[in-house]
Amino acid sequence: LVNDYVTKPFDSKELMARIRAITRNAVASADNILKCGNITLNRNNFELSSPTSSVVLASKEYQILEYLMLNQGMLISSERFMDKIWGLDYDGDNSSLFTNFSYLRKKLAGIGANVKIKATRNAGYSLEVE
């Protein structure tokens, strides 16, 4: 946060503009950290952290976990993940999605997360706190 100074006499429009700018920056930086259970995901550097450890995620791993964290407890279908992360034009199969889920589960376990990716047969995936 940058210190800001307005000299007297000041224009009320200028003061309000500076207040909006400062609060906008504070809100933007708070939005860069997602939390679920004992983990945090830094949206600036793709770092996944727990109280005991941290790891940097690969791009697709990050996108999957971010989507899960933004939709905590909601069931998300494989098709929705594929459309959101790989795009509507992707012609491949779901194997890359399943591979990334596997990597993410290992990384979550590796940092001691109390959060897990739950698979519901024929329905989708959700992020749940254990």
XYZ file of C-alpha atoms in Angstrom:
130
model
C 0.000 0.000 0.000
C 1.388 3.343 -1.057
C 1.058 6.276 1.315
C -0.958 9.027 -0.278
C -1.075 12.640 0.752
C -3.547 15.366 -0.173
C -2.708 18.982 0.716
C -5.273 21.435 2.024
C -7.338 22.876 0.576
C -8.334 19.808 -1.455
C -10.999 19.083 -4.005
C -13.552 16.546 -2.712
C -13.637 14.813 -6.131
C -9.877 14.264 -5.986
C -10.128 12.900 -2.427
C -12.893 10.471 -3.423
C -10.910 9.332 -6.485
C -7.856 8.594 -4.330
C -9.959 6.697 -1.760
C -11.504 4.578 -4.538
C -8.058 3.834 -5.985
C -6.676 2.735 -2.612
C -9.659 0.504 -1.789
C -9.671 -0.970 -5.301
C -6.007 -2.004 -4.893
C -6.705 -3.547 -1.466
C -9.639 -5.555 -2.831
C -7.635 -6.693 -5.871
C -4.790 -8.033 -3.722
C -7.197 -9.849 -1.362
C -8.809 -11.583 -4.357
C -5.444 -13.051 -5.367
C -5.554 -15.603 -2.536
C -8.158 -18.384 -2.540
C -8.726 -20.430 0.628
C -10.332 -23.779 1.347
C -9.742 -25.852 4.452
C -6.095 -25.493 5.427
C -4.872 -24.624 1.913
C -4.405 -21.367 0.059
C -3.898 -20.843 -3.651
C -1.968 -17.763 -4.717
C -3.392 -16.615 -8.036
C -0.317 -14.514 -8.824
C 2.314 -17.244 -8.755
C 0.308 -20.547 -8.850
C 1.599 -21.476 -5.379
C -0.479 -23.947 -3.374
C 0.251 -23.744 0.363
C -0.685 -25.445 3.602
C 0.526 -24.579 7.105
C 3.439 -27.013 6.685
C 4.470 -26.865 3.030
C 3.912 -25.376 -0.407
C 4.265 -26.306 -4.055
C 3.982 -24.457 -7.367
C 1.360 -25.929 -9.672
C 1.596 -26.438 -13.420
C -0.773 -24.305 -15.491
C -3.556 -26.874 -16.033
C -3.308 -28.099 -12.415
C -3.667 -24.508 -11.266
C -6.667 -23.869 -13.521
C -8.425 -27.027 -12.319
C -7.819 -26.294 -8.638
C -8.783 -22.636 -9.025
C -12.071 -23.679 -10.669
C -12.744 -26.176 -7.876
C -11.933 -23.591 -5.180
C -14.166 -20.974 -6.778
C -16.972 -23.560 -6.765
C -16.329 -25.268 -3.402
C -18.702 -28.123 -2.643
C -20.320 -27.949 -6.087
C -20.264 -30.919 -8.419
C -18.522 -30.099 -11.709
C -18.766 -32.477 -14.660
C -15.780 -33.621 -16.704
C -17.312 -31.951 -19.748
C -17.518 -28.622 -17.924
C -13.850 -28.888 -16.912
C -12.845 -29.725 -20.470
C -14.807 -26.784 -21.894
C -13.585 -24.324 -19.258
C -9.899 -25.313 -19.150
C -9.071 -26.840 -22.525
C -11.659 -24.878 -24.508
C -14.566 -25.791 -26.740
C -12.259 -26.480 -29.715
C -10.226 -29.177 -27.913
C -10.510 -32.480 -29.794
C -8.705 -34.725 -27.296
C -10.216 -37.060 -24.764
C -10.565 -36.712 -20.984
C -7.286 -38.500 -20.188
C -5.400 -35.220 -19.740
C -8.031 -34.121 -17.208
C -7.720 -37.386 -15.273
C -3.913 -37.136 -15.335
C -4.046 -33.617 -13.902
C -6.476 -34.742 -11.184
C -3.980 -37.452 -10.248
C -1.116 -34.946 -10.044
C -3.225 -32.558 -7.975
C -4.254 -35.278 -5.520
C -0.600 -36.221 -5.007
C 0.390 -32.568 -4.470
C -2.468 -31.998 -2.017
C -1.401 -35.080 -0.048
C 2.248 -34.016 -0.258
C 1.635 -30.681 1.455
C -0.648 -32.153 4.125
C -3.879 -30.619 2.849
C -7.125 -31.419 4.654
C -8.910 -30.925 1.338
C -9.594 -33.622 -1.234
C -10.899 -33.855 -4.755
C -13.930 -36.116 -4.605
C -15.083 -38.003 -7.686
C -18.779 -38.856 -7.942
C -19.381 -41.624 -10.464
C -21.099 -40.440 -13.661
C -21.607 -36.967 -12.182
C -18.349 -35.059 -11.706
C -15.854 -33.743 -9.185
C -15.979 -31.523 -6.136
C -13.551 -30.069 -3.613
C -14.298 -31.047 -0.033
C -12.717 -30.421 3.346
C -12.056 -33.666 5.226
